[in-house]
XYZ file of C-alpha atoms in Angstrom:
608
model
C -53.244 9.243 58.478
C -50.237 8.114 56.622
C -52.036 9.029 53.549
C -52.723 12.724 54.774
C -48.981 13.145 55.472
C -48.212 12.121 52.022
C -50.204 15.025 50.256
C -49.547 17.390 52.692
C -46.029 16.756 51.993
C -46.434 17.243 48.428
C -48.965 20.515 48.926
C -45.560 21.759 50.733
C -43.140 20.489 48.400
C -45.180 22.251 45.634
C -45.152 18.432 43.791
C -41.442 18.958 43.805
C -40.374 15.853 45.373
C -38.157 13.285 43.443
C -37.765 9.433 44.161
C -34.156 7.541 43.449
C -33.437 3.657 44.354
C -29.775 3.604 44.958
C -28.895 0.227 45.684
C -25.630 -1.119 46.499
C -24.534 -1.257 43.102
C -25.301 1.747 41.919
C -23.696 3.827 39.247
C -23.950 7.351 41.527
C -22.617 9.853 38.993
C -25.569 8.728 36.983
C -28.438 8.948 39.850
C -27.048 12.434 40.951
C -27.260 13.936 37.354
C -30.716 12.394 36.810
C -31.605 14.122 40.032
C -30.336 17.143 39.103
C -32.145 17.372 35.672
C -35.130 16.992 37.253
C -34.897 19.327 39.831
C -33.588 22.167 37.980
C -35.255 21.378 35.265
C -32.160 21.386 32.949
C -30.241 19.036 30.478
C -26.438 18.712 32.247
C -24.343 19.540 29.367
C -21.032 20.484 31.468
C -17.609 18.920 30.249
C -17.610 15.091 31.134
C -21.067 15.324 31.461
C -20.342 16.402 35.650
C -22.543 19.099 37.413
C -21.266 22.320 37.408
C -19.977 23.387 41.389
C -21.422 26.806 40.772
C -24.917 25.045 39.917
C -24.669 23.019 43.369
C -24.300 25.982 45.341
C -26.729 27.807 44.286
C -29.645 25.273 43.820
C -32.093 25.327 40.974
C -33.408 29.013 39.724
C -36.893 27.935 41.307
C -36.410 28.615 44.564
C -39.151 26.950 46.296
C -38.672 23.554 49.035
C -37.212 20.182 47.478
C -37.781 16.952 49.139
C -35.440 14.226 47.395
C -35.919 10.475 48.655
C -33.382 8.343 48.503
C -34.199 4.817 48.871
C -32.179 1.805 49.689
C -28.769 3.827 50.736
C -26.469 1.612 51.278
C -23.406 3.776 52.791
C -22.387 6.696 54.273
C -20.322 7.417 51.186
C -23.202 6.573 48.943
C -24.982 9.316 50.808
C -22.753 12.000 51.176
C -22.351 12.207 47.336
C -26.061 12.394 46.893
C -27.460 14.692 48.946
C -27.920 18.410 47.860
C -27.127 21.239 50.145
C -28.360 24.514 48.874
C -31.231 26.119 50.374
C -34.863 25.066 50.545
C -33.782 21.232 49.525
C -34.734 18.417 52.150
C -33.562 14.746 51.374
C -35.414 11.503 53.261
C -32.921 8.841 53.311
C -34.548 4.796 53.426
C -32.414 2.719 54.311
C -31.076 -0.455 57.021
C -28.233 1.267 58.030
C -28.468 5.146 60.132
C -25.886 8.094 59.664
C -26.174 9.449 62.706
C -23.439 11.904 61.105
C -25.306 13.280 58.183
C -29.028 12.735 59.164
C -30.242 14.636 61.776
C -33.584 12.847 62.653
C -34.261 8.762 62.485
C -37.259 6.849 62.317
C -37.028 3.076 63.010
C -39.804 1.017 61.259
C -41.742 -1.042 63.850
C -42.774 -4.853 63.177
C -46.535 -5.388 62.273
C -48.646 -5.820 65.265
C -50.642 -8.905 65.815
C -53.640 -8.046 64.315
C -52.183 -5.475 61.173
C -49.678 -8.802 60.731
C -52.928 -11.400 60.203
C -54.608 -9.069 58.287
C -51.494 -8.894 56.066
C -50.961 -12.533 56.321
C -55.157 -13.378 55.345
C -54.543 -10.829 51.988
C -52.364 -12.909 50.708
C -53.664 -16.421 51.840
C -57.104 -15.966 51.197
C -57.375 -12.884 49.683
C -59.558 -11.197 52.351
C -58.363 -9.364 55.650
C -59.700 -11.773 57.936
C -59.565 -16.012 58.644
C -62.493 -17.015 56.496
C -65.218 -19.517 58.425
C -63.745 -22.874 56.084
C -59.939 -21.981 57.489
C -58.762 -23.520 61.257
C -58.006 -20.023 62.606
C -55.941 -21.351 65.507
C -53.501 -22.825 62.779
C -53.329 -19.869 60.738
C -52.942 -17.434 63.660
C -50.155 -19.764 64.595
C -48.488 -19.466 60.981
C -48.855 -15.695 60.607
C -47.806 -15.727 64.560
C -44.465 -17.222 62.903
C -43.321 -14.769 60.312
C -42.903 -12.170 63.454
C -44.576 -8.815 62.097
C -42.364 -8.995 59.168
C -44.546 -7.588 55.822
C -42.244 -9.439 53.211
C -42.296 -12.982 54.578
C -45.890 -12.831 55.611
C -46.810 -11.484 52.056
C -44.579 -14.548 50.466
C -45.438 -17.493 53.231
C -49.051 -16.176 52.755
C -49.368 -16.951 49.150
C -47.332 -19.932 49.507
C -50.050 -21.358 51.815
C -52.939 -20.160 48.847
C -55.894 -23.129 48.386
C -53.238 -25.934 50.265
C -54.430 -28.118 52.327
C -54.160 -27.873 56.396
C -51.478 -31.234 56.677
C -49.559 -28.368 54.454
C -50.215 -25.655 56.705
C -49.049 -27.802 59.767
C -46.212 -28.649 57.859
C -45.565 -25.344 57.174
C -45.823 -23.959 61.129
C -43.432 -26.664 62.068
C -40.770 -25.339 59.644
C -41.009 -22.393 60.358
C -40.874 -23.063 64.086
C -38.011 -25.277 63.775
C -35.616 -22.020 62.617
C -36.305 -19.929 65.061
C -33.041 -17.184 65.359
C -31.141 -16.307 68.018
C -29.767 -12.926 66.053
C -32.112 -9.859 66.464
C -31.358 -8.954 63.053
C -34.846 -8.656 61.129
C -32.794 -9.622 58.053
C -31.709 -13.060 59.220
C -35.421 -13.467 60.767
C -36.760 -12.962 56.980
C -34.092 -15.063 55.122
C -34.824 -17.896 57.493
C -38.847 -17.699 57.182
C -38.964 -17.265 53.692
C -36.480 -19.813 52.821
C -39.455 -22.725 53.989
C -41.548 -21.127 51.463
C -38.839 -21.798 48.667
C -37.974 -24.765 50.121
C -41.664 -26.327 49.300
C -41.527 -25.556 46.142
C -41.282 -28.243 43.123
C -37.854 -28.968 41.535
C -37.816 -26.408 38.510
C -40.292 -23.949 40.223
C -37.040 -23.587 43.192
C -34.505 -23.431 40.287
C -35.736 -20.626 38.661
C -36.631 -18.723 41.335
C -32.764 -19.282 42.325
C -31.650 -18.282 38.959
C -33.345 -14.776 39.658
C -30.619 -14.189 41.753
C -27.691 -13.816 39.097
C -29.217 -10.375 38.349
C -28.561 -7.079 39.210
C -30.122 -5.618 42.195
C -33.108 -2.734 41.765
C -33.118 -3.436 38.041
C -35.493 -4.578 35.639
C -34.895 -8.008 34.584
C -35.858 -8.421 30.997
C -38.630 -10.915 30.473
C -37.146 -12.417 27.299
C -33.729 -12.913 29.238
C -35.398 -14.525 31.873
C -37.495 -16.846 29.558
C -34.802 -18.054 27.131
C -32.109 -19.051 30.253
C -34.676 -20.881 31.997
C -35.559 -22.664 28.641
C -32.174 -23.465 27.887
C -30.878 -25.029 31.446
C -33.878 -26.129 32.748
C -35.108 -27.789 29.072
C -38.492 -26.065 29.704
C -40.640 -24.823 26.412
C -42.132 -21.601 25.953
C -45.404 -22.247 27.772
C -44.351 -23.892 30.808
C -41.604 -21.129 31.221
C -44.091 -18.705 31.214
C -46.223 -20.571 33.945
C -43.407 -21.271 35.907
C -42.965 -16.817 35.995
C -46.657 -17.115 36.662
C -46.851 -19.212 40.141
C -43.246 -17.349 41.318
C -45.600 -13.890 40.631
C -48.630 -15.408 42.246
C -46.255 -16.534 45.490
C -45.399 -12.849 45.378
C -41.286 -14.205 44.596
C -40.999 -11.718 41.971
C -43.379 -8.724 40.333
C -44.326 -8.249 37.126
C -43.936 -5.141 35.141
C -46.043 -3.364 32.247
C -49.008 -5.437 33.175
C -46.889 -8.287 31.775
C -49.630 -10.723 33.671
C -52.422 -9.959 31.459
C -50.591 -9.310 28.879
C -47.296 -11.254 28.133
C -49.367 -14.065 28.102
C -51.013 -13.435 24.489
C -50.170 -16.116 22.024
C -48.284 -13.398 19.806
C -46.934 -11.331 22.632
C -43.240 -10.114 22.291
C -41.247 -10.331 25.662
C -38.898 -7.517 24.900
C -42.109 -5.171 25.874
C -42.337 -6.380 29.523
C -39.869 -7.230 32.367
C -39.686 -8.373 36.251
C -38.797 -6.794 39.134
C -37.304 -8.828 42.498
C -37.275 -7.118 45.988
C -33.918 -6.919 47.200
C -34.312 -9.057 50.166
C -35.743 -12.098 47.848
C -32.438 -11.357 45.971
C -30.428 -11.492 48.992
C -32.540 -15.385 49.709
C -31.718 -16.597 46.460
C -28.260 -14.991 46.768
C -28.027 -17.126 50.381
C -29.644 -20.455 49.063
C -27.623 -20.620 46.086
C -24.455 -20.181 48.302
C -24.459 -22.925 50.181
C -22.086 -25.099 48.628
C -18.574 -24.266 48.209
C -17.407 -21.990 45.462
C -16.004 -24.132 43.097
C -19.216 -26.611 43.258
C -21.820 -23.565 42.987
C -24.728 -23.992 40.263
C -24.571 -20.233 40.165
C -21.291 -18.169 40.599
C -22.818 -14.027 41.025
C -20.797 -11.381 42.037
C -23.840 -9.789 44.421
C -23.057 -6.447 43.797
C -20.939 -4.303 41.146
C -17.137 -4.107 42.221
C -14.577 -2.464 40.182
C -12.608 -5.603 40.008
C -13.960 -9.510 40.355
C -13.752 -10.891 43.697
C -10.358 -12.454 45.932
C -11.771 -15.491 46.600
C -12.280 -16.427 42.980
C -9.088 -15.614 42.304
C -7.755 -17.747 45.008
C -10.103 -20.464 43.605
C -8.779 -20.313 40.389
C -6.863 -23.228 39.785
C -9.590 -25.435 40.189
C -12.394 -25.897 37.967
C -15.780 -24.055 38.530
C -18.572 -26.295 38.169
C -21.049 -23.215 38.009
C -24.009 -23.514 35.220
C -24.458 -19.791 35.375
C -22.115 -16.971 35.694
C -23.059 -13.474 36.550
C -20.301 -10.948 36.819
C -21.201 -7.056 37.658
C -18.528 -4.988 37.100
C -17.873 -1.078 35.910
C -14.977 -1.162 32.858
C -12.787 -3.778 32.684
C -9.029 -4.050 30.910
C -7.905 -6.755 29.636
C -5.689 -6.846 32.693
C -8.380 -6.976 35.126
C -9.511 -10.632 34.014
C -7.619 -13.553 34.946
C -8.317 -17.398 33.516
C -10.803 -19.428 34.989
C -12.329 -22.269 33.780
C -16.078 -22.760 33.467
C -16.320 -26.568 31.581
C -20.350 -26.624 32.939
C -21.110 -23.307 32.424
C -24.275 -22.597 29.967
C -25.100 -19.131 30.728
C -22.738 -15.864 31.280
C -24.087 -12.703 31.908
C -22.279 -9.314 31.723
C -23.069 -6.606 33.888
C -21.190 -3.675 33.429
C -21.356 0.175 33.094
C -18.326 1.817 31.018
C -17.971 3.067 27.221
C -15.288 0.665 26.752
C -15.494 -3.414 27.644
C -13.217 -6.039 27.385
C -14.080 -9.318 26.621
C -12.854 -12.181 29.176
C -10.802 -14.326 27.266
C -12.031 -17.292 29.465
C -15.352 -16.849 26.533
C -13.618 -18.895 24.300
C -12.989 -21.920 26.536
C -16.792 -22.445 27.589
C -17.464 -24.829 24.843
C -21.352 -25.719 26.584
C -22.058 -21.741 26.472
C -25.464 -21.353 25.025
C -26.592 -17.779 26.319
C -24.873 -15.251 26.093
C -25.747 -11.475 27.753
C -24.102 -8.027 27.750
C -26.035 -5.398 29.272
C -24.153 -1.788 29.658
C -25.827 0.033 32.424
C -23.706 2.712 31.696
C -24.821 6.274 30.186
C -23.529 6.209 26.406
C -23.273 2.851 24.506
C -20.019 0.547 24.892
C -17.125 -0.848 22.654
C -16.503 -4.401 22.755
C -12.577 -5.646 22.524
C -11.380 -8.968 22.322
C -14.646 -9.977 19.888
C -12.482 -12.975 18.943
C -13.500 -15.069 21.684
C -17.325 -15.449 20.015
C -15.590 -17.607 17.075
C -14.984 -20.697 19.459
C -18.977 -20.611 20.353
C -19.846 -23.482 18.396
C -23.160 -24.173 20.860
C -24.325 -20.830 21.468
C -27.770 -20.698 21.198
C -28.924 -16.953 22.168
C -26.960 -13.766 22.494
C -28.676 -10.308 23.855
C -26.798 -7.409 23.387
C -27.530 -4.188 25.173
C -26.247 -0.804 25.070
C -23.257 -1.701 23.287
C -21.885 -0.297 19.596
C -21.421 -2.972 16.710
C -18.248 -2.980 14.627
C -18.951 -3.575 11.146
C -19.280 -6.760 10.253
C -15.821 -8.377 8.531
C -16.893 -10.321 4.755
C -16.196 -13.825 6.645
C -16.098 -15.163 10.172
C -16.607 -18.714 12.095
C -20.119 -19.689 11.363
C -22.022 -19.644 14.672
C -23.743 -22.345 13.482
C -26.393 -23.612 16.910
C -27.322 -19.532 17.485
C -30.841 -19.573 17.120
C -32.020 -15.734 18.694
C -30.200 -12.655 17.907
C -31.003 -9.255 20.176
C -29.752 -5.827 19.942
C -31.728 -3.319 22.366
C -30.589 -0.117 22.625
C -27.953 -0.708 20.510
C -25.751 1.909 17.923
C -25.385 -0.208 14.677
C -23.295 3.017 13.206
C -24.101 1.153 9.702
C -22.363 -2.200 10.779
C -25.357 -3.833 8.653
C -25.197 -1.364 5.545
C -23.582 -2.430 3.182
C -22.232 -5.505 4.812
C -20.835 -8.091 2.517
C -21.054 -10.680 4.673
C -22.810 -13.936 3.827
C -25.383 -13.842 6.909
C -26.851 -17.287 5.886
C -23.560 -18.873 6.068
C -22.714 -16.532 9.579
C -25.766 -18.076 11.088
C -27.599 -20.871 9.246
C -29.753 -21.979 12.116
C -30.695 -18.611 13.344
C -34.669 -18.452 13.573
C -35.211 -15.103 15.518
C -33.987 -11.368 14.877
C -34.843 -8.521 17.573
C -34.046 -5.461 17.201
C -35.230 -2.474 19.600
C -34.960 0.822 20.136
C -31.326 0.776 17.450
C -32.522 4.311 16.844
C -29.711 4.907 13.756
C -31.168 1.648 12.003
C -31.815 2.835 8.264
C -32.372 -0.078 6.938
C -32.019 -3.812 7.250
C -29.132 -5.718 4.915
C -31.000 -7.509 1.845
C -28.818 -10.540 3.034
C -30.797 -11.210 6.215
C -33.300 -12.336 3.429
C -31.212 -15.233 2.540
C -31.272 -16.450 5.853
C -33.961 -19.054 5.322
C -34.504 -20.225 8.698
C -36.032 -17.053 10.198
C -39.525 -17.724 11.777
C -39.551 -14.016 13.545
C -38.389 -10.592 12.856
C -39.104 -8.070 15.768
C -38.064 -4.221 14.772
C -39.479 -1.839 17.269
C -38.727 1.415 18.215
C -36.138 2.011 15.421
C -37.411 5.652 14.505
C -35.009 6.094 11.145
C -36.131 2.822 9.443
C -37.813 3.830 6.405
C -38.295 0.470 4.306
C -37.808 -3.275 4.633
C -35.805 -5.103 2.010
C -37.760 -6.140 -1.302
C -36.680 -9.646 -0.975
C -38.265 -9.978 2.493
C -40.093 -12.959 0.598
C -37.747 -15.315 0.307
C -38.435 -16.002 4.097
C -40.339 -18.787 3.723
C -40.638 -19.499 7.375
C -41.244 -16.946 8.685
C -44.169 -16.569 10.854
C -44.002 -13.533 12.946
C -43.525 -9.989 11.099
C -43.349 -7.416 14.236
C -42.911 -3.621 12.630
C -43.781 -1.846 15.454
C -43.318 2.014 16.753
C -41.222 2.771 13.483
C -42.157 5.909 12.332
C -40.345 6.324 9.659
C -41.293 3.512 7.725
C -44.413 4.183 4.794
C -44.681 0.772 3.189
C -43.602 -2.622 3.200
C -42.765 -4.307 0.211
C -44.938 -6.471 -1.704
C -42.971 -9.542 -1.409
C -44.117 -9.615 2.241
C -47.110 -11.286 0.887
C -45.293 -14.392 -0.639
C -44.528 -15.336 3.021
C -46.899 -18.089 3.208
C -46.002 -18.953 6.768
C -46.828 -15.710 8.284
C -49.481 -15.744 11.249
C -48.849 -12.258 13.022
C -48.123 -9.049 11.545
C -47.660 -6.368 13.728
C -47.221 -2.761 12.040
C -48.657 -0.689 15.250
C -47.504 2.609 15.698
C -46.063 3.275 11.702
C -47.972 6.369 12.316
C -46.140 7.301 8.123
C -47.692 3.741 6.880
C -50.323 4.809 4.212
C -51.129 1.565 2.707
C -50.589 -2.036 2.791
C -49.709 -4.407 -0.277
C -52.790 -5.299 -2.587
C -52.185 -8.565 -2.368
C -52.309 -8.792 1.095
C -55.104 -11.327 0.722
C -52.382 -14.286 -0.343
C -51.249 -14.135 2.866
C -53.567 -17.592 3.866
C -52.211 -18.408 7.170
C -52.288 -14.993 8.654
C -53.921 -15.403 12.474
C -53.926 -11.804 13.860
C -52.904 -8.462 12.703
C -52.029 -5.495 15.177
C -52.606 -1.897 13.432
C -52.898 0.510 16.423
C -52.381 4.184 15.743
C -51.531 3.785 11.757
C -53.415 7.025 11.391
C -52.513 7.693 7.904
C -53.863 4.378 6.756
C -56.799 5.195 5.019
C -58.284 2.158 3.103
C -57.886 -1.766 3.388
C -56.536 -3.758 0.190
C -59.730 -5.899 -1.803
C -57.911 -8.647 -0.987
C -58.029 -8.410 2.522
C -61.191 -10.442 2.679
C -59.377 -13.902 1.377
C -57.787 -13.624 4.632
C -59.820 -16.711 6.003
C -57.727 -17.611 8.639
C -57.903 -14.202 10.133
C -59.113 -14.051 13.219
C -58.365 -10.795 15.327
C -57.600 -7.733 14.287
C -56.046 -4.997 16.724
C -56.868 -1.436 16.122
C -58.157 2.506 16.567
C -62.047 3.256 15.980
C -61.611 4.655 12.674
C -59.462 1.288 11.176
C -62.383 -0.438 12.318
C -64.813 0.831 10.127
C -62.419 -0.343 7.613
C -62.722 -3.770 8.815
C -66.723 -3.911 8.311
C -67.176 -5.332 5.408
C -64.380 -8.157 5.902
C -66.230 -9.076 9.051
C -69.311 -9.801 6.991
C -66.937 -12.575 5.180
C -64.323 -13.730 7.386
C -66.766 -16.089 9.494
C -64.183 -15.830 13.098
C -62.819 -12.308 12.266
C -62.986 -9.985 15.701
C -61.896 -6.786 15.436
C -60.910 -5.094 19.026
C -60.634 -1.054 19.393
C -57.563 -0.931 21.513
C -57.149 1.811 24.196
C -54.620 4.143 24.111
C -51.319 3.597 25.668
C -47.912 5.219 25.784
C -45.508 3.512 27.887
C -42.389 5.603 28.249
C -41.111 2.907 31.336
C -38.011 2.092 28.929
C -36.662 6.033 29.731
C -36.288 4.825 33.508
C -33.339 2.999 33.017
């Protein structure tokens, strides 16, 4: 019945219904002109980038019914700057709190009933909506009986329980039994179920689902982020990092985005494409379990939410030392006035959430000498100007540093060598030619650096010839950079480099030959150069080459000679018609398989 509603809803609404996430964080200037666009159909082009009043009033020039849903409202205030008032428009408000002011009709969720809560409880258990004949029923009624009709924690103490053993299960019902609440609040009730299911996890498994925590609310978490900190403070390597992400997803602790399960897993497969997603309440239990010691003695020091300024009681605390390994500060601009010194000697991670055109870097930077990731993601609606860059030259272990949304000075002729930084991404990024015709030495800059990302730097022309002299790449990843039209000619001199990702550059008709002097290289991924007409004859010297992705390179007509000395070849990625190119190397290349790959376009980058 549910189901009905829905589409007669939308037969009523014409399809014109439009779905925001708020959050308690959020940036509403930004979600109102997004909704606007959408329902009027128009580009806001208005001084300041602000709604015209005239527009408001009158409501879009269709003048059929708008529903707008606005989920996870936080405030009154939140709400009264989002909802639209002209005629015909209809807003459905989710949220814990009611505004008994503003909305004129409320609908409180009810608990699961007994049975709709086991069946709940048995989907995620066993995978079926019913106590299989193998299970003790009475003990798993009595489990599912203790998560109290709440759909989160019997989704997440469900999965926990997954193919364990009944003394587990008992186990399990007793600690869960033991916290019973005396507060009515469903909130507590969930924090306190859910935390036995964290509880029972192993050592590094717990950590990192803590560590999910230091992020924003209701936004993607990038997968690569995610991977590298948990590499770097919990001395994990890549593999076990990635099945770490894979029990939290299976124990439903976190969701994974862009089919990243089936996918991200691929031997070749470049995290930047996929990310994770955490419901806010398993936020607000990682938030709760991480604060249980006192502030200065933390392992993770977040700011929960975005404030305009950082919080009192870290002031107050800042005399003393904080012993935090990961700080995560959410703010909107800062001045160099609005930071005051603290000291972070444990600290290995900072991240920087913010949403402003200008940013000031904390001066506190250059004091956290066991820093080894560093990230800046701008949340805000044009890209950012960093001040106070000076506190990077004191970095001396930084390891990895993801920049996002921000604008890159030009790079000076000489700096500090940051000489541990080992990964290097820009996403999103304006490079306003701060790598053109740089005459910096970037093999002295940074002589251990072994991986270069850069994504979606839309006004990247072209990449400096001295990234070539930086001899200890082993990957290159340039995607979505639509004005890059060539790669340097001395992209041979990489000798270890092994990964070559070219991907979604349109602009770009031919590598340079020296690409096959790279010895090293075992992926090659030139997928969506829909202007690539032809690839290097000698293409065959490239011995060590594992797997080649060529996916809509339309123009690509024909297949170098030498492409059937590529013995170590053994899958190829591509459309129908590159396949038949691939025929007679098949006949040669004894483990060569060459996969027609489906269509995709995956626009999920515009959502944010």
């Amino acid at each position: 019945s549910a189901n009905i509603c829905f589409f007669l809803c939308l037969g009523y609404f014409n399809n014109r219904v439009f779905f925001e996430t708020v959050s308690q964080s959020a940036n509403l200037e930004t979600i109102k002109m997004k909704l606007w666009e959408q329902i009027s159909s128009n580009i806001v082009l208005g001084a300041y980038n602000q709604i015209p009043e005239w527009q408001l009033k009158l409501g879009p020039r269709d003048r059929g019914p708008v529903l707008v849903i606005l989920d996870d409202v936080w405030s009154l205030s939140q709400l009264e700057e989002l909802v639209f008032k002209f005629p015909g428009c209809k807003t459905l408000v989710v949220s814990r709190l009611k505004f008994p002011t503003l909305v004129s009709r409320t609908y409180e969720m009810k608990l699961l009933g007994e049975e709709e809560a086991l069946s709940v409880f048995c989907s995620a258990a066993f995978g079926q909506e019913s106590v299989p004949q193998t299970a003790d029923k009475k003990l798993v009624k009595q489990v599912a009986a203790e998560c109290r009709g709440l759909p989160l924690a019997l989704k997440v103490i469900g999965a926990s329980l997954r193919d364990q053993p009944p003394m587990i299960w008992l186990s399990a019902k007793n600690r869960l039994s033991r916290g019973e609440s005396i507060s009515d609040s469903h909130e507590t009730k969930l924090l306190e179920r859910m935390a036995a299911s964290v509880e029972c996890l192993s050592g590094k498994v717990r950590e990192c689902f803590l560590d999910l925590g230091c992020f924003p609310e209701d936004k993607k978490i990038p997968l690569d982020v995610l991977i590298n900190i948990w590499m770097e403070i919990h001395d994990l390597d890549k593999p076990d990092a990635f099945a770490i992400l894979m029990e939290l997803s299976n124990k439903n602790l976190l969701t994974l985005v862009n089919d990243a399960q089936n996918k991200a897993g691929d031997l070749y497969s470049n995290y930047h494409d996929y990310s994770v997603t955490q419901h806010d309440v398993l936020r607000d239990l990682a938030l709760h379990m991480s604060g249980r010691d006192s502030l200065n003695k933390r392992r993770r020091l977040v700011m929960p939410r975005r404030e305009e300024s950082l919080p009192r009681d870290w002031q107050r605390n800042k005399d003393l030392p904080f012993e935090a390994q990961i700080v995560s500060i959410h703010t909107g601009e800062m001045k160099e006035s609005d930071w005051f010194q603290m000291s972070f000697p444990k600290a290995e991670v900072l991240i920087l959430n913010f949403a402003s055109s200008v940013y000031y870097l904390p001066s506190f930077i250059a004091t956290m000498q066991n820093l080894k990731a560093l990230v800046l993601i701008n949340y805000g609606t044009t890209s950012a100007t960093l001040d106070n860059l000076s506190a990077f030259t004191t970095l001396s272990d930084l390891r990895s540093l993801w920049l996002e949304k921000i604008t890159l000075p030009p790079l000076p002729k000489s700096t500090i060598p940051l000489k541990n930084l080992r990964k290097i991404s820009l996403v999103l990024c304006e490079l306003n030619n701060s790598l053109r015709g740089s005459t910096m030495d970037l093999s002295m800059t940074f002589p251990r650096l072994s991986n270069l990302t850069i994504d979606h730097c839309v006004d990247l022309k072209e990449l400096p010839p001295s990234v070539c002299e930086i001899s200890s790449l082993e990957s290159i990843s340039l995607s979505n950079c639509h004005d890059l039209t060539e790669l340097p000619y001395e992209l041979g001199k990489l000798h270890c480099l092994s990964i070559l990702r070219v991907y979604a550059c349109p602009a770009l008709w031919k590598l340079p030959p020296s690409v096959c002097s790279l010895k090293r290289l075992k992926y090659l991924d030139i997928s969506q150069c829909i202007n690539l007409t032809d690839l290097p004859e000698e293409l065959g010297h490239l011995t060590n080459l594992e797997k080649i992705d060529m996916r809509e390179c339309s123009r690509l007509r024909s297949l170098p000679r030498s492409s059937s000395s590529l013995k170590s070849l053994g899958h190829v990625v591509c459309d129908e018609e590159t396949a038949m190119l691939w025929r007679e190397a098949e006949q040669v290349i004894p483990d060569l398989r060459v996969q027609v790959a489906e269509e995709c376009y995956n626009l999920d980058w515009l959502v944010d």
